[in-house]
Amino acid sequence: MPSTSAPARLLAGLAFAAATLSFTVVDVAATPQAAHAASVPDGRITRSEVLARAQNWVDRNVRYNLTRAPGTLVTDAEGDDKYGPDCSGLVSMAWHITANSGKGGNSTVDFAGYGGKVTLGSLHDLKPGDAILRSGHMELFARWKNEQDHSQGAWTYSLNGGSDSDGDGWEDDWAKGPKVNSHGERGDESWTSMQNYTPIRYKNIVDDNASTHGADFNGDGIGDIFSEVTGTLNIWNGRGSNNFAARLEVGGGWAAFSKPVAGDFDNDGISDLAAVKDGSTLFIWNGEGGNEFGAAVAVGAGWGPFDGTLTSVGDVNRDGHDDLAAIKDGSTLHVWNGEGGNEFGPAVEIGAGWSAFSKPVGGDFNNDGIGDLAAVKDGSTLFIWNGKGANNFGAATAIGAGWAPFDGTLTSLGDVNRDGHDDLAAMSDGTLYLWNGEGGNEFGAATAIGPGWAPYF
């Protein structure tokens, strides 16, 4: 049971005898419808980690040098491997590959014949973390400038080269990405220029597990919206670009449960749901894809003090399992580390002082692969605490004021516009709004999805 002192493990597997919940999917015409762990070298790597690794070079002001001479190679974020500070070295580093490690990673010639890549059928197939390659140059694809209109071009991570007035090999160009770097440079490719490139994909890159940061109940890799109202669970499947399918009534019988939260608690890559029944027992429903769920699994009793603030926070201790968190007595945050198979370790007390904040929501807002927290303080300012691993969090980062209309409905949806960043959503006066994440704890302007959401939040 959830306890701050007892070390007893929360074991799953208890049968849910009172089978009160049904899961019949019904398509309902409703107003609201427009609306990991770190990789190892040459291993599987998520798209968000690829982008985070590339951004690390931008943040470190890595300067272009094509010579790959001794002393010019640059370490990756972990400091374990060194790569050439040029276009192909950047991609080698971002993909975390060891091919040609003795000379700083693959060259563009090496990448042309590289067996660890696949060639995509079209530039339109590019996803965050893929790359574009031509003779003598390549860039890491970050995202489309406009998901709906690719002719507007793309944002990229790149090192392009520049002037070298003193001939020492260090050229006046620095690692750049979707946002302007400290030298006023930005990774920007027009659609016209992209026609000169071949789109390629690293064979070991994988889509981020949307269930770790938000909910993906139909397994398409896009964040979904879900809500319980008057005992019925509803799902709106994301379609990308901030669009959602019509509401699905997934099942009734939820009146006795707390507001459900989503995560992948059995590590099968499909989003599950967790909720507390009658202010006491935590249950999990394992997702089976296609908006379907298995039978309820009783995880343990004693969750009464936590049912109103239960949240899913992704993987905050970097063990590859999704974790749960909740605030006890309106003040102290606790985390239960997932162990896979619907099992959790004992409660870990993170810290007090949460009484001034709204219920925290989880996501990966700086794209480092570790679960973060977001909450609104005093009904006004949004703060983010970036996870550091091992259940540790960095200092609070103030994102901005003006969140008073949204603090009671703030939620994390995962990546709903398919740009590789986790997004936030909230409802005010019946209208649902989205803030698309841009990495680095930054968000775009609010996008109004549509009215008619008051019954669901």
Coordinates of C-alpha atoms in Angstrom, one line a residue:
M1 CA 0.0 0.0 0.0
P2 CA 1.2 3.6 -0.5
S3 CA 3.1 4.5 2.6
T4 CA 5.8 7.0 3.4
S5 CA 7.4 4.6 5.8
A6 CA 6.6 1.0 5.2
P7 CA 8.9 -0.6 2.6
A8 CA 6.2 -3.1 1.5
R9 CA 6.1 -3.5 -2.3
L10 CA 2.9 -2.9 -4.1
L11 CA 2.2 -6.1 -5.9
A12 CA -0.2 -6.4 -8.9
G13 CA -2.2 -9.3 -10.0
L14 CA -5.2 -9.3 -7.7
A15 CA -8.4 -10.1 -9.5
F16 CA -11.0 -7.4 -9.7
A17 CA -14.0 -9.3 -8.5
A18 CA -16.5 -6.4 -8.8
A19 CA -16.3 -6.2 -12.5
T20 CA -18.3 -2.9 -12.8
L21 CA -16.6 -1.5 -15.8
S22 CA -17.5 -2.2 -19.4
F23 CA -15.3 -1.3 -22.4
T24 CA -17.6 -1.1 -25.4
V25 CA -16.3 1.5 -27.9
V26 CA -19.0 3.8 -29.2
D27 CA -18.3 6.6 -31.8
V28 CA -20.2 9.6 -30.6
A29 CA -20.8 12.8 -32.6
A30 CA -19.9 15.5 -30.2
T31 CA -18.9 19.2 -30.4
P32 CA -15.3 18.7 -29.2
Q33 CA -13.7 16.9 -32.1
A34 CA -11.4 19.4 -33.7
A35 CA -10.1 19.2 -31.1
H36 CA 13.4 5.9 -21.4
A37 CA 15.9 5.3 -20.6
A38 CA 19.0 6.8 -22.3
S39 CA 20.4 4.9 -25.3
V40 CA 23.7 3.0 -25.5
P41 CA 26.1 3.3 -28.5
D42 CA 24.7 1.7 -31.6
G43 CA 21.5 0.7 -29.7
R44 CA 17.9 1.7 -30.0
I45 CA 17.4 5.4 -29.5
T46 CA 14.2 7.5 -29.3
R47 CA 13.6 10.5 -31.6
S48 CA 13.4 12.8 -28.6
E49 CA 16.9 11.7 -27.4
V50 CA 18.3 12.2 -30.9
L51 CA 17.1 15.8 -30.9
A52 CA 18.3 16.3 -27.3
R53 CA 21.8 15.1 -28.2
A54 CA 21.9 17.5 -31.2
Q55 CA 20.7 20.4 -29.1
N56 CA 23.5 19.7 -26.6
W57 CA 26.0 20.7 -29.3
V58 CA 24.0 23.9 -30.0
D59 CA 24.0 24.7 -26.3
R60 CA 27.7 24.1 -26.0
N61 CA 28.5 26.4 -29.0
V62 CA 30.3 23.6 -30.9
R63 CA 32.3 25.3 -33.8
Y64 CA 32.8 23.8 -37.2
N65 CA 36.1 22.1 -38.1
L66 CA 36.3 19.7 -41.0
T67 CA 39.9 18.5 -40.4
R68 CA 39.1 15.9 -37.7
A69 CA 42.7 16.4 -36.6
P70 CA 43.8 15.4 -33.1
G71 CA 42.4 17.7 -30.6
T72 CA 39.4 18.9 -32.7
L73 CA 36.9 16.1 -31.9
V74 CA 34.1 17.0 -29.5
T75 CA 32.4 14.8 -26.9
D76 CA 28.8 13.9 -26.8
A77 CA 26.5 14.9 -23.9
E78 CA 27.8 12.0 -21.8
G79 CA 31.4 12.7 -22.5
D80 CA 32.0 9.1 -23.5
D81 CA 32.5 9.4 -27.3
K82 CA 34.1 12.0 -29.6
Y83 CA 32.9 13.1 -32.9
G84 CA 34.0 15.5 -35.7
P85 CA 32.5 19.0 -35.3
D86 CA 31.0 19.0 -38.9
C87 CA 27.7 18.1 -40.5
S88 CA 28.2 14.3 -40.6
G89 CA 29.9 14.2 -37.2
L90 CA 26.8 16.0 -35.7
V91 CA 24.5 13.3 -37.2
S92 CA 26.8 10.5 -36.0
M93 CA 26.8 12.0 -32.5
A94 CA 23.0 12.6 -32.5
W95 CA 22.3 9.0 -33.6
H96 CA 24.8 7.7 -31.0
I97 CA 26.6 5.5 -33.5
T98 CA 30.2 4.2 -33.2
A99 CA 30.9 3.6 -36.9
N100 CA 34.3 5.1 -37.7
S101 CA 34.7 6.2 -34.1
G102 CA 38.4 6.4 -34.5
K103 CA 38.0 9.3 -36.9
G104 CA 35.1 11.1 -35.3
G105 CA 32.2 9.2 -36.8
N106 CA 30.9 8.8 -40.4
S107 CA 31.6 11.2 -43.2
T108 CA 29.0 12.0 -45.8
V109 CA 30.7 9.5 -48.0
D110 CA 30.4 6.9 -45.2
F111 CA 26.8 7.7 -44.7
A112 CA 26.0 7.2 -48.4
G113 CA 27.1 3.5 -48.0
Y114 CA 26.1 3.1 -44.4
G115 CA 24.3 -0.2 -43.7
G116 CA 22.7 1.3 -40.6
K117 CA 20.4 3.6 -42.5
V118 CA 17.3 3.2 -44.7
T119 CA 16.3 5.5 -47.5
L120 CA 12.8 6.9 -47.2
G121 CA 10.4 7.0 -50.1
S122 CA 9.8 10.7 -49.9
L123 CA 10.9 13.9 -48.1
H124 CA 7.3 13.9 -46.8
D125 CA 8.1 10.8 -44.8
L126 CA 10.7 12.6 -42.6
K127 CA 10.1 12.5 -38.9
P128 CA 12.1 14.3 -36.1
G129 CA 15.5 12.7 -35.8
D130 CA 15.8 11.5 -39.4
A131 CA 18.3 13.1 -41.7
I132 CA 18.8 14.5 -45.2
L133 CA 21.9 13.6 -47.2
R134 CA 23.5 14.9 -50.4
S135 CA 27.0 14.8 -51.8
G136 CA 29.3 16.6 -49.3
H137 CA 26.7 17.7 -46.8
M138 CA 23.9 16.4 -44.5
E139 CA 21.6 17.8 -41.8
L140 CA 19.5 16.3 -39.0
F141 CA 15.8 16.9 -39.6
A142 CA 14.1 18.5 -36.5
R143 CA 10.6 19.2 -37.7
W144 CA 8.5 20.8 -40.5
K145 CA 7.9 24.5 -40.2
N146 CA 4.2 23.7 -41.0
E147 CA 3.1 20.1 -40.6
Q148 CA 0.2 20.8 -42.9
D149 CA 2.3 22.5 -45.6
H150 CA 5.7 21.0 -46.1
S151 CA 6.4 23.5 -48.9
Q152 CA 7.3 26.0 -46.2
G153 CA 10.4 24.0 -45.5
A154 CA 12.0 22.5 -42.3
W155 CA 13.9 23.3 -39.2
T156 CA 17.1 21.3 -38.9
Y157 CA 20.2 20.7 -36.8
S158 CA 23.4 21.4 -38.8
L159 CA 27.0 22.5 -39.0
N160 CA 27.5 24.1 -42.4
G161 CA 31.0 25.6 -42.4
G162 CA 32.0 29.2 -43.0
S163 CA 35.1 31.5 -43.4
D164 CA 38.4 30.6 -41.9
S165 CA 40.4 33.8 -42.0
D166 CA 43.5 32.5 -40.1
G167 CA 43.5 29.1 -41.7
D168 CA 43.6 27.1 -38.5
G169 CA 40.7 24.9 -39.5
W170 CA 38.1 26.5 -37.2
E171 CA 35.5 28.0 -39.4
D172 CA 33.0 30.7 -38.5
D173 CA 30.0 28.5 -38.1
W174 CA 28.4 27.0 -35.0
A175 CA 26.0 24.1 -34.3
K176 CA 22.5 25.4 -34.9
G177 CA 19.0 24.1 -34.6
P178 CA 15.3 25.2 -34.9
K179 CA 15.9 28.2 -32.6
V180 CA 18.5 30.9 -33.2
N181 CA 21.8 30.0 -31.5
S182 CA 24.1 32.4 -29.6
H183 CA 25.7 33.5 -32.9
G184 CA 22.4 34.4 -34.6
E185 CA 22.3 31.2 -36.7
R186 CA 19.4 28.9 -37.2
G187 CA 19.0 25.5 -38.9
D188 CA 16.7 26.4 -41.8
E189 CA 16.1 24.5 -45.0
S190 CA 13.7 25.7 -47.7
W191 CA 11.5 23.1 -49.6
T192 CA 13.4 24.0 -52.8
S193 CA 16.8 23.3 -51.2
M194 CA 15.5 20.1 -49.8
Q195 CA 15.0 18.7 -53.3
N196 CA 18.7 18.2 -53.5
Y197 CA 18.8 15.8 -50.6
T198 CA 17.9 12.2 -50.0
P199 CA 15.8 11.5 -46.9
I200 CA 17.3 8.8 -44.7
R201 CA 16.5 7.2 -41.3
Y202 CA 18.7 5.4 -38.7
K203 CA 17.6 1.8 -38.4
N204 CA 17.8 1.9 -34.7
I205 CA 15.7 5.0 -34.1
V206 CA 12.3 4.4 -32.5
D207 CA 9.3 6.6 -32.0
D208 CA 9.0 7.9 -28.5
N209 CA 6.6 5.9 -26.3
A210 CA 3.7 8.3 -26.3
S211 CA 2.3 6.5 -23.2
T212 CA 5.2 7.6 -21.2
H213 CA 4.3 11.3 -21.7
G214 CA 0.6 11.5 -22.2
A215 CA -1.7 8.9 -23.7
D216 CA -1.8 6.9 -26.9
F217 CA -4.6 4.4 -26.7
N218 CA -4.8 3.4 -30.4
G219 CA -1.1 2.9 -30.8
D220 CA -0.5 5.4 -33.6
G221 CA 2.2 7.4 -31.8
I222 CA 0.0 10.5 -31.4
G223 CA -1.2 11.8 -28.1
D224 CA -4.9 11.3 -27.3
I225 CA -7.3 13.1 -25.0
F226 CA -9.3 11.1 -22.4
S227 CA -11.8 12.1 -19.8
E228 CA -14.3 10.6 -17.4
V229 CA -17.6 12.3 -17.0
T230 CA -20.8 11.0 -15.2
G231 CA -19.1 7.5 -15.0
T232 CA -18.3 7.2 -18.7
L233 CA -14.7 7.1 -20.1
N234 CA -14.3 9.1 -23.3
I235 CA -11.4 9.2 -25.7
W236 CA -10.5 11.5 -28.6
N237 CA -7.7 10.0 -30.7
G238 CA -5.1 12.5 -31.9
R239 CA -4.6 12.8 -35.6
G240 CA -1.5 15.0 -35.6
S241 CA -1.3 18.8 -36.1
N242 CA -3.5 19.5 -33.1
N243 CA -6.5 17.7 -34.7
F244 CA -8.6 15.0 -33.0
A245 CA -11.1 12.4 -34.1
A246 CA -14.7 12.3 -32.8
R247 CA -15.3 11.3 -29.2
L248 CA -15.4 7.6 -28.4
E249 CA -17.4 6.3 -25.4
V250 CA -15.1 3.6 -24.2
G251 CA -17.1 2.3 -21.2
G252 CA -19.2 3.0 -18.2
G253 CA -18.9 2.3 -14.5
W254 CA -16.2 4.9 -13.6
A255 CA -18.2 6.9 -11.1
A256 CA -16.6 5.1 -8.1
F257 CA -13.1 5.9 -9.3
S258 CA -10.8 8.9 -9.1
K259 CA -9.9 10.7 -12.3
P260 CA -7.8 8.2 -14.3
V261 CA -4.2 8.8 -15.3
A262 CA -2.3 7.3 -18.3
G263 CA 1.0 5.6 -18.5
D264 CA 2.6 2.3 -19.7
F265 CA 2.7 0.3 -16.4
D266 CA 3.3 -3.1 -17.9
N267 CA 6.0 -2.0 -20.4
D268 CA 4.3 -3.3 -23.5
G269 CA 4.4 0.1 -25.4
I270 CA 0.7 0.7 -25.1
S271 CA -0.9 3.2 -22.8
D272 CA -2.7 2.0 -19.7
L273 CA -5.0 3.7 -17.2
A274 CA -4.8 3.9 -13.4
A275 CA -7.4 5.1 -10.9
V276 CA -8.3 4.8 -7.3
K277 CA -11.7 3.2 -6.3
D278 CA -13.7 4.4 -3.4
G279 CA -10.8 6.4 -2.0
S280 CA -8.8 3.3 -1.2
T281 CA -7.6 0.8 -3.8
L282 CA -5.5 1.5 -6.9
F283 CA -6.5 -0.3 -10.1
I284 CA -4.8 -0.5 -13.5
W285 CA -6.4 -1.3 -16.8
N286 CA -3.8 -2.4 -19.4
G287 CA -4.2 -1.0 -22.8
E288 CA -4.5 -3.5 -25.7
G289 CA -4.4 -1.0 -28.6
G290 CA -7.3 0.1 -30.7
N291 CA -8.8 2.0 -27.7
E292 CA -9.4 -1.4 -25.9
F293 CA -8.4 -2.4 -22.3
G294 CA -8.0 -5.6 -20.4
A295 CA -9.7 -6.4 -17.1
A296 CA -9.0 -4.3 -14.0
V297 CA -6.0 -5.3 -11.9
A298 CA -5.9 -4.3 -8.2
V299 CA -2.5 -3.0 -7.3
G300 CA -3.0 -2.2 -3.6
A301 CA -5.0 -0.5 -1.0
G302 CA -4.3 2.6 1.1
W303 CA -4.4 5.2 -1.6
G304 CA -7.1 7.4 0.0
P305 CA -4.8 10.3 0.9
F306 CA -3.6 10.4 -2.7
D307 CA -6.6 9.8 -5.0
G308 CA -7.3 13.4 -5.7
T309 CA -3.8 14.3 -6.9
L310 CA -2.7 11.0 -8.5
T311 CA -0.7 11.7 -11.7
S312 CA 1.6 9.8 -14.1
V313 CA 5.0 11.4 -14.4
G314 CA 6.8 9.2 -17.0
D315 CA 10.2 7.7 -16.0
V316 CA 11.7 9.9 -13.3
N317 CA 14.4 7.5 -12.1
R318 CA 15.6 6.5 -15.6
D319 CA 15.0 2.7 -15.2
G320 CA 12.8 2.4 -18.3
H321 CA 9.5 2.1 -16.3
D322 CA 6.7 4.6 -15.9
D323 CA 6.1 6.0 -12.4
L324 CA 3.2 7.4 -10.4
A325 CA 3.2 10.5 -8.2
A326 CA 0.8 12.2 -5.8
I327 CA 0.6 14.9 -3.2
K328 CA -0.2 13.9 0.4
D329 CA -2.0 16.2 2.8
G330 CA -1.9 19.0 0.2
S331 CA 1.8 19.5 0.7
T332 CA 4.3 16.6 0.2
L333 CA 5.0 15.0 -3.2
H334 CA 5.6 11.3 -3.3
V335 CA 6.7 9.1 -6.2
W336 CA 6.2 5.3 -6.7
N337 CA 8.7 4.0 -9.2
G338 CA 7.2 1.5 -11.7
E339 CA 8.9 -1.9 -12.0
G340 CA 7.0 -3.2 -15.0
G341 CA 4.2 -5.8 -14.9
N342 CA 1.9 -3.3 -13.0
E343 CA 4.2 -3.4 -10.0
F344 CA 5.6 -0.4 -8.1
G345 CA 8.2 0.1 -5.4
P346 CA 7.5 1.8 -2.0
A347 CA 6.7 5.5 -1.9
V348 CA 9.6 7.9 -2.1
E349 CA 9.1 11.3 -0.5
I350 CA 10.3 14.0 -2.9
G351 CA 9.6 17.1 -0.9
A352 CA 7.1 19.4 0.7
G353 CA 5.9 22.9 -0.3
W354 CA 3.3 21.9 -2.9
S355 CA 0.3 23.5 -1.2
A356 CA 0.6 26.6 -3.4
F357 CA 0.5 24.7 -6.6
S358 CA -2.1 23.0 -8.8
K359 CA -2.1 19.3 -9.3
P360 CA 1.2 18.6 -11.1
V361 CA 1.2 16.9 -14.5
G362 CA 4.0 14.9 -16.0
G363 CA 5.8 15.1 -19.4
D364 CA 9.3 15.5 -20.9
F365 CA 9.4 19.2 -21.5
N366 CA 13.1 19.6 -22.2
N367 CA 13.4 16.4 -24.4
D368 CA 16.1 14.7 -22.3
G369 CA 14.2 11.5 -21.9
I370 CA 13.5 12.0 -18.2
G371 CA 10.0 12.7 -16.8
D372 CA 9.4 16.3 -15.7
L373 CA 6.6 18.0 -13.7
A374 CA 4.6 21.1 -14.4
A375 CA 2.2 23.0 -12.1
V376 CA 0.6 26.4 -11.7
K377 CA 1.5 28.4 -8.5
D378 CA -1.0 30.6 -6.8
G379 CA -3.4 30.4 -9.7
S380 CA -1.0 32.4 -11.9
T381 CA 2.5 31.3 -12.9
L382 CA 3.3 28.0 -14.7
F383 CA 6.5 26.3 -13.3
I384 CA 8.4 23.3 -14.6
W385 CA 10.7 21.0 -12.6
N386 CA 13.0 19.0 -14.9
G387 CA 13.7 15.5 -13.8
K388 CA 17.4 14.6 -13.2
G389 CA 17.0 10.9 -12.8
A390 CA 17.0 8.9 -9.6
N391 CA 13.8 10.7 -8.5
N392 CA 15.6 14.0 -8.4
F393 CA 14.3 17.2 -9.9
G394 CA 16.0 20.5 -10.7
A395 CA 15.0 23.9 -9.4
A396 CA 11.6 25.3 -10.4
T397 CA 11.7 27.1 -13.8
A398 CA 9.1 29.9 -14.2
I399 CA 7.5 29.5 -17.7
G400 CA 5.1 32.5 -17.6
A401 CA 2.2 34.1 -15.9
G402 CA -1.5 34.3 -16.9
W403 CA -2.4 30.7 -16.2
A404 CA -5.2 31.5 -13.7
P405 CA -8.0 30.4 -16.1
F406 CA -6.3 27.0 -16.7
D407 CA -4.8 25.8 -13.4
G408 CA -7.6 23.6 -12.5
T409 CA -7.7 21.7 -15.8
L410 CA -4.0 21.6 -16.8
T411 CA -3.1 18.3 -18.4
S412 CA -0.2 16.8 -20.4
L413 CA -1.3 15.1 -23.7
G414 CA 2.1 13.8 -25.0
D415 CA 2.9 14.8 -28.6
V416 CA -0.3 15.8 -30.3
N417 CA 1.2 17.6 -33.3
R418 CA 3.9 15.0 -34.1
D419 CA 6.9 17.3 -33.8
G420 CA 8.7 15.3 -31.1
H421 CA 7.9 17.5 -28.2
D422 CA 5.4 17.0 -25.3
D423 CA 2.4 19.4 -25.3
L424 CA 0.1 20.9 -22.6
A425 CA -3.6 21.4 -22.7
A426 CA -6.2 23.1 -20.5
M427 CA -9.8 24.2 -20.7
S428 CA -11.2 27.7 -20.0
D429 CA -14.9 28.8 -20.3
G430 CA -15.6 25.6 -22.3
T431 CA -12.9 26.0 -24.8
L432 CA -9.9 23.6 -25.0
Y433 CA -6.5 25.1 -25.6
L434 CA -3.2 23.5 -26.6
W435 CA 0.3 24.8 -26.0
N436 CA 2.7 22.9 -28.3
G437 CA 6.0 22.1 -26.7
E438 CA 9.2 23.3 -28.5
G439 CA 11.8 21.7 -26.2
G440 CA 13.9 23.4 -23.6
N441 CA 10.8 24.0 -21.4
E442 CA 9.4 26.4 -24.1
F443 CA 5.9 26.4 -25.6
G444 CA 4.3 28.0 -28.6
A445 CA 1.3 30.3 -28.4
A446 CA -2.1 28.9 -27.2
T447 CA -4.1 27.2 -29.9
A448 CA -7.9 27.1 -29.4
I449 CA -9.1 23.6 -30.3
G450 CA -12.8 24.4 -30.0
P451 CA -15.7 25.0 -27.6
G452 CA -18.0 22.4 -25.9
W453 CA -15.4 20.9 -23.6
A454 CA -16.9 22.0 -20.2
P455 CA -18.5 18.7 -19.4
Y456 CA -15.3 16.8 -19.9
F457 CA -12.9 18.8 -17.7

